[in-house]
PDB file of C-alpha atoms and ligand atoms in Angstrom:
ATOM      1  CA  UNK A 990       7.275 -16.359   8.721  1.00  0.00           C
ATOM      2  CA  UNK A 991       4.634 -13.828   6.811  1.00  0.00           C
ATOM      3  CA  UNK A 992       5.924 -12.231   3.263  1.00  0.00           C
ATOM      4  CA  UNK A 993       2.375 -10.855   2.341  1.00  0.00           C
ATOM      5  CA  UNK A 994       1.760  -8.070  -0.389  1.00  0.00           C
ATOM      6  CA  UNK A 995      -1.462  -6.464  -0.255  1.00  0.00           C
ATOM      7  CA  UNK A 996      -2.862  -5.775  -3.560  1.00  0.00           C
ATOM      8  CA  UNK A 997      -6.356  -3.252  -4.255  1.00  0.00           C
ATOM      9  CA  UNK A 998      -7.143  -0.065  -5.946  1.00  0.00           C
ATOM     10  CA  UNK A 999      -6.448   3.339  -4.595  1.00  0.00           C
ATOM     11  CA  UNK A1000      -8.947   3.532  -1.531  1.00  0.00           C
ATOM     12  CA  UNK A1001      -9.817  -0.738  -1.034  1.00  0.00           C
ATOM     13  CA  UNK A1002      -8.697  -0.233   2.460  1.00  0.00           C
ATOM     14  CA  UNK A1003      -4.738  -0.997   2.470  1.00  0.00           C
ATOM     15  CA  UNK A1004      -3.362   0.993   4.905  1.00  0.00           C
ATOM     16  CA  UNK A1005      -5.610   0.601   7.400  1.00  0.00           C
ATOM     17  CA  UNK A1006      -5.959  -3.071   6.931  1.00  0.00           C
ATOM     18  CA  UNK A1007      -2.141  -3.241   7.117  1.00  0.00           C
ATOM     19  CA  UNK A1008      -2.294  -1.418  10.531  1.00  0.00           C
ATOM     20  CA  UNK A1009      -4.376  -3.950  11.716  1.00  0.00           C
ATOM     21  CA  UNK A1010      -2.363  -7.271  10.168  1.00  0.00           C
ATOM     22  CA  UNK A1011       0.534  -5.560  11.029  1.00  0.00           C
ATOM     23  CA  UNK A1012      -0.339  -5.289  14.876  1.00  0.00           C
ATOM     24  CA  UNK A1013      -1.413  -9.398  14.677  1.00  0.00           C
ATOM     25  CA  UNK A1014       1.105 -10.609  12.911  1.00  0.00           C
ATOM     26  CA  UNK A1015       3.931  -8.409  14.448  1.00  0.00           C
ATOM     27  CA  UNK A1016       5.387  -7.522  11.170  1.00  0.00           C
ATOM     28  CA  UNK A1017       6.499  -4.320   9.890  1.00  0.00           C
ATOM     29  CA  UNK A1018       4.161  -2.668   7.699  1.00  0.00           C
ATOM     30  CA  UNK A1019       5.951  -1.023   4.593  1.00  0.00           C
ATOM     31  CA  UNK A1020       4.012   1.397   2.281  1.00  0.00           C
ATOM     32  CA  UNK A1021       6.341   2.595  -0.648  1.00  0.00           C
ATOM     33  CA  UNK A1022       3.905   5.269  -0.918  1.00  0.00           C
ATOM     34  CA  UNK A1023       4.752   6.185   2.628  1.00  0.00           C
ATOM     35  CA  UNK A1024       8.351   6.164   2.285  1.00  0.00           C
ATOM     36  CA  UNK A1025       8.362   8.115  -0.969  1.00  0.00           C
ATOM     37  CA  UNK A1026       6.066  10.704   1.040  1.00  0.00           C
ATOM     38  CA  UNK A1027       8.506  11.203   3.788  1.00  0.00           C
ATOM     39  CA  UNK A1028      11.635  11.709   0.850  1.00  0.00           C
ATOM     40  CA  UNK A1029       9.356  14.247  -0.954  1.00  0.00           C
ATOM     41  CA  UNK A1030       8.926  15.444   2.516  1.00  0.00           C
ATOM     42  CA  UNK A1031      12.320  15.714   3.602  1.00  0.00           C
ATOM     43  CA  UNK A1032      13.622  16.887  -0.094  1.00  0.00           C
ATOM     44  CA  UNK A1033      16.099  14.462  -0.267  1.00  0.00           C
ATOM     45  CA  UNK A1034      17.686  13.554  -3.947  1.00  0.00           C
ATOM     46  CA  UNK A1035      14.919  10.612  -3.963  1.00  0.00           C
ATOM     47  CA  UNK A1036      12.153  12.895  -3.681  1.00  0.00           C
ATOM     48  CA  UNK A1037      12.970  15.622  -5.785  1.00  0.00           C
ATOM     49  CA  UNK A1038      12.865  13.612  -8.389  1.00  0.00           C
ATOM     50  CA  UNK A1039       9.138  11.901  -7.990  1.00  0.00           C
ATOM     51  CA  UNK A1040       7.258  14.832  -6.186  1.00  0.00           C
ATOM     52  CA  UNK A1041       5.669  15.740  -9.716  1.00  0.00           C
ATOM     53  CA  UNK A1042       5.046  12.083 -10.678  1.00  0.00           C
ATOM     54  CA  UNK A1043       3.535  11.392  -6.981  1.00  0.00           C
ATOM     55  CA  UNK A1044       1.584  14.636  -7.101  1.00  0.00           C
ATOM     56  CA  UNK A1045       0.000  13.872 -10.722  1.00  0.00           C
ATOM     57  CA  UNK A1046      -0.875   9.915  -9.388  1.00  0.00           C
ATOM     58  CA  UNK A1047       1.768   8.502 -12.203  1.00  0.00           C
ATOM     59  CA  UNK A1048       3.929   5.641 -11.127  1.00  0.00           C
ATOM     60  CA  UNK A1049       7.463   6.593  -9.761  1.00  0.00           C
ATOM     61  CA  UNK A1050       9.754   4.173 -12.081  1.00  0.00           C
ATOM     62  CA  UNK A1051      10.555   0.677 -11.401  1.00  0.00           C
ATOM     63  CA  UNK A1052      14.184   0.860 -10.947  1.00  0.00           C
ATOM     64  CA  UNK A1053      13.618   3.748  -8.407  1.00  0.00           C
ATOM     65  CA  UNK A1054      10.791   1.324  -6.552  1.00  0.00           C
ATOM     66  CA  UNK A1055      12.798  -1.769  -6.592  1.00  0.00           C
ATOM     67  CA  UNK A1056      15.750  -0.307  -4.912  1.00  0.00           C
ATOM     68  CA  UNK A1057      14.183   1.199  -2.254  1.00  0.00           C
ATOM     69  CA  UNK A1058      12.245  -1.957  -1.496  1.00  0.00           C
ATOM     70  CA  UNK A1059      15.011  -4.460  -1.491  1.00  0.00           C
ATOM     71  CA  UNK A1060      16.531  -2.002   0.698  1.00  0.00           C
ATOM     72  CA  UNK A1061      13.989  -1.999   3.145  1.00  0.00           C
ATOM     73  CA  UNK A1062      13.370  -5.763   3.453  1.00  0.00           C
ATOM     74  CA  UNK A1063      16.596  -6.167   4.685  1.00  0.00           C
ATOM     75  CA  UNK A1064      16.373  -4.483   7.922  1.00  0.00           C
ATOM     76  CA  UNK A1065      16.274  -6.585  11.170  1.00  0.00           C
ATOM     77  CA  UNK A1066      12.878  -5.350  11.723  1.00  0.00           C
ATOM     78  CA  UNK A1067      11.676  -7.699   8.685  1.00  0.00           C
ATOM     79  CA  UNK A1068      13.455 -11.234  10.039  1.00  0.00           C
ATOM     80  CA  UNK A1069      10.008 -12.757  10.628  1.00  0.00           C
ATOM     81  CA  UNK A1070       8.188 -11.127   7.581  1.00  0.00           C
ATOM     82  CA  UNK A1071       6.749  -7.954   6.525  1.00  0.00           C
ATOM     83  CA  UNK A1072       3.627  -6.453   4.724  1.00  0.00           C
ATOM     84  CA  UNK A1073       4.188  -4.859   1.625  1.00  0.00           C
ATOM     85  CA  UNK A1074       1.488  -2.250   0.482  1.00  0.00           C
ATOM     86  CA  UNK A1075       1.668  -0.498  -2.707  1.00  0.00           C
ATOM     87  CA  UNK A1076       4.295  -3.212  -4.559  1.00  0.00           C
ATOM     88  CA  UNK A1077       4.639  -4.400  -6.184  1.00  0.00           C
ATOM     89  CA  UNK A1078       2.395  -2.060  -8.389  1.00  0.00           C
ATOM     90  CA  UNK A1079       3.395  -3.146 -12.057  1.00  0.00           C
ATOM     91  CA  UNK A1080       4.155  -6.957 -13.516  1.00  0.00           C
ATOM     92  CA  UNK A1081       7.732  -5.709 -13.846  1.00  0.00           C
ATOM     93  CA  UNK A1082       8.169  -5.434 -10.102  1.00  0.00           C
ATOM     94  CA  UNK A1083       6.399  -8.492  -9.319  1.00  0.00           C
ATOM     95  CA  UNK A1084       9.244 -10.338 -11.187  1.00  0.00           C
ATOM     96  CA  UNK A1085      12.115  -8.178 -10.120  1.00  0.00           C
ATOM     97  CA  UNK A1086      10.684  -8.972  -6.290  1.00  0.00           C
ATOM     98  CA  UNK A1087      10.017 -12.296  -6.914  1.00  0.00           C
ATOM     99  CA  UNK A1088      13.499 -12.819  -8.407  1.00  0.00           C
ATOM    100  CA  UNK A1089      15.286 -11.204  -5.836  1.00  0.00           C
ATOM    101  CA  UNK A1090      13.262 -13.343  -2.997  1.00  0.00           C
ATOM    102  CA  UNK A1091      14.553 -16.886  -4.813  1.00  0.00           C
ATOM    103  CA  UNK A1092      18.410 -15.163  -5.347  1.00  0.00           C
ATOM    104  CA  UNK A1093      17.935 -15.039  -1.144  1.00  0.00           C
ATOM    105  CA  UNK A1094      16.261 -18.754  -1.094  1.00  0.00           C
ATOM    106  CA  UNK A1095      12.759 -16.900   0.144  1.00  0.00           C
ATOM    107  CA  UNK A1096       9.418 -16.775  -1.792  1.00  0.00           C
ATOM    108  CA  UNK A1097       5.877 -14.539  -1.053  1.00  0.00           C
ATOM    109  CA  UNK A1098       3.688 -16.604   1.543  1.00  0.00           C
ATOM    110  CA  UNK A1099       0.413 -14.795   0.154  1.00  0.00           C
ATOM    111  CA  UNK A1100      -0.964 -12.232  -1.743  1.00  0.00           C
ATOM    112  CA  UNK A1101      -3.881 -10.713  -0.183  1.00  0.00           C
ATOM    113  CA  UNK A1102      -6.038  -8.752  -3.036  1.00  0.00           C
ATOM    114  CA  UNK A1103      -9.049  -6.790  -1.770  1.00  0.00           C
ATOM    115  CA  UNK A1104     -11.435  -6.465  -4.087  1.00  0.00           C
ATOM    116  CA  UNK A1105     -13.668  -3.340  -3.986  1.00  0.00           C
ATOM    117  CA  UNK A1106     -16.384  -1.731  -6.836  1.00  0.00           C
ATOM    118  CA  UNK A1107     -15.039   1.229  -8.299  1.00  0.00           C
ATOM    119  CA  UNK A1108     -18.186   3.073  -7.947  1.00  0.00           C
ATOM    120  CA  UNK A1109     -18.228   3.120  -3.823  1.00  0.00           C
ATOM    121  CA  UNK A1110     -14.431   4.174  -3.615  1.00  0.00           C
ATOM    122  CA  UNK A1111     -14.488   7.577  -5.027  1.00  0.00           C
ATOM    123  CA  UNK A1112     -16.334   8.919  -1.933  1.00  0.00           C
ATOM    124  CA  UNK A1113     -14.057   7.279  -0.274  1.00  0.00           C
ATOM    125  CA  UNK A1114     -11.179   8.398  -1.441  1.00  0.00           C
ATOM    126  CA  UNK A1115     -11.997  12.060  -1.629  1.00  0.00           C
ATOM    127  CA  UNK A1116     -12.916  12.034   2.284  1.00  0.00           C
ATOM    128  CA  UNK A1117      -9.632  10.446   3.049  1.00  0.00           C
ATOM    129  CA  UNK A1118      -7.273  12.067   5.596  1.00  0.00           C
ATOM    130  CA  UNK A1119      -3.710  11.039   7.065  1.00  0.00           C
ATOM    131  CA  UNK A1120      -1.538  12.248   9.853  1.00  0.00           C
ATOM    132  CA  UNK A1121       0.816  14.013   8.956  1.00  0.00           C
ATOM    133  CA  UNK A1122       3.206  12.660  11.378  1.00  0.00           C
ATOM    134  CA  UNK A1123       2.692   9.227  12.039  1.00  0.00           C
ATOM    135  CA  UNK A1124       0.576   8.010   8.921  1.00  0.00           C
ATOM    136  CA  UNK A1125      -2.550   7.211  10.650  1.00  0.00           C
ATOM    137  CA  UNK A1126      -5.793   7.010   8.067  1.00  0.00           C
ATOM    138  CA  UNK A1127      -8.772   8.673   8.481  1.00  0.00           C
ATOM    139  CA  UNK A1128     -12.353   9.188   7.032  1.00  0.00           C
ATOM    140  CA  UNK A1129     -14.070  12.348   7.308  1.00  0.00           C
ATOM    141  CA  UNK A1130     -17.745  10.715   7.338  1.00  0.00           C
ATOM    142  CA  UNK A1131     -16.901   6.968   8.612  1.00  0.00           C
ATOM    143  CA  UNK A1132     -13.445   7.278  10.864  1.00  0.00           C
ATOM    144  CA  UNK A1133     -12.878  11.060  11.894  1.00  0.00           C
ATOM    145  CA  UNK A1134     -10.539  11.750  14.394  1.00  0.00           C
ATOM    146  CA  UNK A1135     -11.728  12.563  17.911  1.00  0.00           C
ATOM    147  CA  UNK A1136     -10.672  16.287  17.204  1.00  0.00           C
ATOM    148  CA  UNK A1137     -10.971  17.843  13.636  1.00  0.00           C
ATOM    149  CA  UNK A1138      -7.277  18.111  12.020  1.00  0.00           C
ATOM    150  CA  UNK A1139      -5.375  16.540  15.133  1.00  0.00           C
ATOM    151  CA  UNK A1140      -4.249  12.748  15.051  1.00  0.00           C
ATOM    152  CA  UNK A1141      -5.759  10.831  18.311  1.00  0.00           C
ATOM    153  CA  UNK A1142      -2.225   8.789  18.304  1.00  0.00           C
ATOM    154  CA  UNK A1143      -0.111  11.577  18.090  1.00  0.00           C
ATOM    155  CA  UNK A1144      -1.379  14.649  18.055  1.00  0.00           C
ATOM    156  CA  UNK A1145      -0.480  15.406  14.482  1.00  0.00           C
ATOM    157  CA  UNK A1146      -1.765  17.127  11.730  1.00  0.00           C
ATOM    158  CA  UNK A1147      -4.534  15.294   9.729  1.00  0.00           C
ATOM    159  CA  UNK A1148      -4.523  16.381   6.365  1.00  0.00           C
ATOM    160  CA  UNK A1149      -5.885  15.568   2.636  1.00  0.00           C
ATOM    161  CA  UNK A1150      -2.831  13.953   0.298  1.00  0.00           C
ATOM    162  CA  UNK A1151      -2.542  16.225  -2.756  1.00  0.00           C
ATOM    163  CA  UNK A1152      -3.108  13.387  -4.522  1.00  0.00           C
ATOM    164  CA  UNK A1153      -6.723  12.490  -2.857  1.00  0.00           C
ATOM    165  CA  UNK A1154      -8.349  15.014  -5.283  1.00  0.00           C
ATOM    166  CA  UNK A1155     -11.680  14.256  -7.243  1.00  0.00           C
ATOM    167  CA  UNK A1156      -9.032  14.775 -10.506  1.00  0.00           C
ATOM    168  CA  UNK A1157      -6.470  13.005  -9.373  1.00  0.00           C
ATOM    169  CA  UNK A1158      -7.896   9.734  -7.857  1.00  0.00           C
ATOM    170  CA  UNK A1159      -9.867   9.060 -11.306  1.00  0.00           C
ATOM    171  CA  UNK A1160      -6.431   9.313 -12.522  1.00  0.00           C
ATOM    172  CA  UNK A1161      -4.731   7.039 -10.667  1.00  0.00           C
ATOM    173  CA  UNK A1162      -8.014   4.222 -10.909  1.00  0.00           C
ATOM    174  CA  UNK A1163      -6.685   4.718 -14.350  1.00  0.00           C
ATOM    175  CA  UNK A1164      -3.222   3.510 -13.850  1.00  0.00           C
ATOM    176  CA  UNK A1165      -4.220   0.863 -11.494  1.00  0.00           C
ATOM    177  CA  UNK A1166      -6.425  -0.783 -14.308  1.00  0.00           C
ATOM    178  CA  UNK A1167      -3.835  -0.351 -16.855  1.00  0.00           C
ATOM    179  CA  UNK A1168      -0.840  -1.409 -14.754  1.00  0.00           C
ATOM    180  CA  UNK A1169      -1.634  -3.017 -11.497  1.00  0.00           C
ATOM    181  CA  UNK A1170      -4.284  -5.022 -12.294  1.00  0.00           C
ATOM    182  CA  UNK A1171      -2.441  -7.820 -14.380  1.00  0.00           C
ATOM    183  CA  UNK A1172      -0.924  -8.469 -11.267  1.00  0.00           C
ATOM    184  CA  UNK A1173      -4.058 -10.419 -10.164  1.00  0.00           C
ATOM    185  CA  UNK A1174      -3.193 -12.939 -12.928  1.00  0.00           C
ATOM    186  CA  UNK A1175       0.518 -13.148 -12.407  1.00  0.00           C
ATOM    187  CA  UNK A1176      -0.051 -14.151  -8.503  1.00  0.00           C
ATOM    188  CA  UNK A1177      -3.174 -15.986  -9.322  1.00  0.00           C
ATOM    189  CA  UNK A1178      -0.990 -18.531 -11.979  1.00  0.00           C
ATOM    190  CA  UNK A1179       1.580 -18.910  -8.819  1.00  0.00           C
ATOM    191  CA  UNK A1180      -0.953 -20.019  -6.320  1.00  0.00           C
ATOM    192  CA  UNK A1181      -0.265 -17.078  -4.101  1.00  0.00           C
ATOM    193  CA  UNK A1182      -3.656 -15.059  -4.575  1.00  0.00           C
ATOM    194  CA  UNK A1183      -6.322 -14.432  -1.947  1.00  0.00           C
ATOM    195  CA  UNK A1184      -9.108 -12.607  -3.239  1.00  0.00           C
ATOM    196  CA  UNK A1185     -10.836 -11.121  -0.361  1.00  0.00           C
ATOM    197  CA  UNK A1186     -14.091  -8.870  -0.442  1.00  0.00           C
ATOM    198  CA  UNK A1187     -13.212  -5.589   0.606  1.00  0.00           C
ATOM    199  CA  UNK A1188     -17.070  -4.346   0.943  1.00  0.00           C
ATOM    200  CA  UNK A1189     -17.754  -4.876   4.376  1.00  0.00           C
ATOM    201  CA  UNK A1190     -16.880  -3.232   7.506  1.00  0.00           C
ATOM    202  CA  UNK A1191     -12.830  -2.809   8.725  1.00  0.00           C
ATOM    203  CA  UNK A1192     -13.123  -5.555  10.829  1.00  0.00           C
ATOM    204  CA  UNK A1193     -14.728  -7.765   8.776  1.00  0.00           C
ATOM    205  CA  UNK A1194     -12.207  -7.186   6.375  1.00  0.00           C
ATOM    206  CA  UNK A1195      -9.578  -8.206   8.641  1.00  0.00           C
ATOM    207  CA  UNK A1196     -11.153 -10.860   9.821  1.00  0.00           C
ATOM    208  CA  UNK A1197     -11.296 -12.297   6.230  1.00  0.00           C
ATOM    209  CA  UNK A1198      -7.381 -11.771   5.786  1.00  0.00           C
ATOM    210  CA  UNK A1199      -6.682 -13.292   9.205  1.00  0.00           C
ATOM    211  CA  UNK A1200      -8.359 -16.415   7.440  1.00  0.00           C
ATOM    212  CA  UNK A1201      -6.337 -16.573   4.884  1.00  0.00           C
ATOM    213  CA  UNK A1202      -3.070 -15.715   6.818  1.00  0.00           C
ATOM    214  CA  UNK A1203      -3.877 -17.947   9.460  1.00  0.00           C
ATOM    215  CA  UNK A1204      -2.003 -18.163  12.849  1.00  0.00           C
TER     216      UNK A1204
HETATM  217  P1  AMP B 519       0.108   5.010  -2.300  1.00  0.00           P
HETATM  218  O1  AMP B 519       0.270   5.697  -0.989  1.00  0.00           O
HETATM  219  O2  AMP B 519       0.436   3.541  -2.230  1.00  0.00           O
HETATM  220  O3  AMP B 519      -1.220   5.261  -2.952  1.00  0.00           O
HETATM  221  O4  AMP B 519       1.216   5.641  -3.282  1.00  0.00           O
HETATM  222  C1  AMP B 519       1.203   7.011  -3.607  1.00  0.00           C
HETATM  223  C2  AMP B 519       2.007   7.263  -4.867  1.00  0.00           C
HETATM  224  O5  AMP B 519       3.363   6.833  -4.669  1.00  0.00           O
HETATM  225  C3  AMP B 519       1.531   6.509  -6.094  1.00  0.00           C
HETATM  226  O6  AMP B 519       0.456   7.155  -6.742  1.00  0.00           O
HETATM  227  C4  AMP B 519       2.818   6.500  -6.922  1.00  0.00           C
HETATM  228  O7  AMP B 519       3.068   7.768  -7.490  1.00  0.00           O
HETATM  229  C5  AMP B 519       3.882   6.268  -5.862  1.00  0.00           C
HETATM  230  N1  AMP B 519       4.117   4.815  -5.628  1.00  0.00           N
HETATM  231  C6  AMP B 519       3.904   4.143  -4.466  1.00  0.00           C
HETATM  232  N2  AMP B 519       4.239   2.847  -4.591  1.00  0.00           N
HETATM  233  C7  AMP B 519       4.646   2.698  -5.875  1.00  0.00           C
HETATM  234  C8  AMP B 519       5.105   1.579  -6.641  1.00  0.00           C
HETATM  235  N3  AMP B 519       5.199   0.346  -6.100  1.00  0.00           N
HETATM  236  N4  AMP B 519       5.436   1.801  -7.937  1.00  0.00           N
HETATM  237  C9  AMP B 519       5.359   3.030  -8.500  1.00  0.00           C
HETATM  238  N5  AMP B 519       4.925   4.110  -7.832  1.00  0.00           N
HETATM  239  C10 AMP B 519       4.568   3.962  -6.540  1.00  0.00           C
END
């Protein structure tokens, strides 16, 4: 059984280290930024009411978050574990989740936190691309797909989030100090943290996490 949250700022790596723990572990990897995406997407009630929070890289409101997560971790698919990236994102939802895990007798196995300077993400960020379609990250200078704007999975479009912009990401490096960074302390006081350095390459990376997460 894996319950592992994956904590970092905007751009540490997340979603394509979850892509890679995901395959190992043969868990479900579940991005709430993902699945808000695909409601702003598909203009259901959901996403018409976050689009202009999402696009100006504020947090969508706990409540919101919290339902759609303890939604989602009780598909079949997540009966051996899952890998939660992006929550929790404020101390609010870490108790709410944590809460709702001991109402069901369960409890987090880990909390992986990759730790990355500030300074060397920004590039990072702003380079970022995503299929469209299936989700798959990309880096214009270090991970480009084989064709320029076409996924290598699945053929779809790769594109720049609206909320990858110069503007945008110092924005939400903003709210991650102010709001998701206490969340190193709360997991830290229950045992559950794993600091890990995010500064290498991918596979180090993973190979670090695999460490901690261990067969
Ligand atoms: P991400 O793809 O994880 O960077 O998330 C993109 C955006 O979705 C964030 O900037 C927030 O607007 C929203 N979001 C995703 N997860 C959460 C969360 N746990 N709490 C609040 N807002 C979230």
């Amino acid at each position: 059984m894996k319950r592992v949250v994956l904590l970092g700022p905007p751009g540490a790596g997340k979603g394509t280290q979850a892509e890679g723990i995901s395959t190992k572990y043969n868990i479900p990897h579940i991005s709430t930024g993902d699945i808000f995406r695909a409601n702003v997407k598909e203009g259901t009630p959901l996403g018409v009411k976050i689009s202009s929070i999402m696009e100006a890289g504020q947090l969508v409101p706990d409540e919101l978050v919290c339902e759609v997560v303890a939604d989602r971790v009780q598909k079949s698919d997540c009966a051996n574990g899952y890998l939660l990236d992006g929550f929790p994102r404020t101390v609010a939802q870490a108790k709410f989740f944590d809460e709702y895990l001991a109402k069901n007798g369960q409890e987090l196995d880990k909390v992986i936190d990759i730790e990355v300077d500030e300074a060397i993400l920004l590039p990072r960020m702003v380079g970022r691309r995503v299929c469209r379609k299936c989700g798959k990250p990309y880096h214009v200078v270090s991970m480009p797909p084989k064709v320029e704007g076409v996924c290598d999975v699945c053929g779809g479009e790769v594109y720049q989030r609206a909320d990858d912009t110069e503007e945008t990401v110092k924005n939400r490096f903003a709210v991650y100090q102010a709001q998701t960074s206490p969340l190193t302390d709360y997991y830290r006081s229950s045992g559950k943290l794993a600091p890990i350095d995010g500064a290498g390459s991918v596979q180090d990376v993973l190979n670090a996490i695999c460490a901690v997460l261990g067969e």
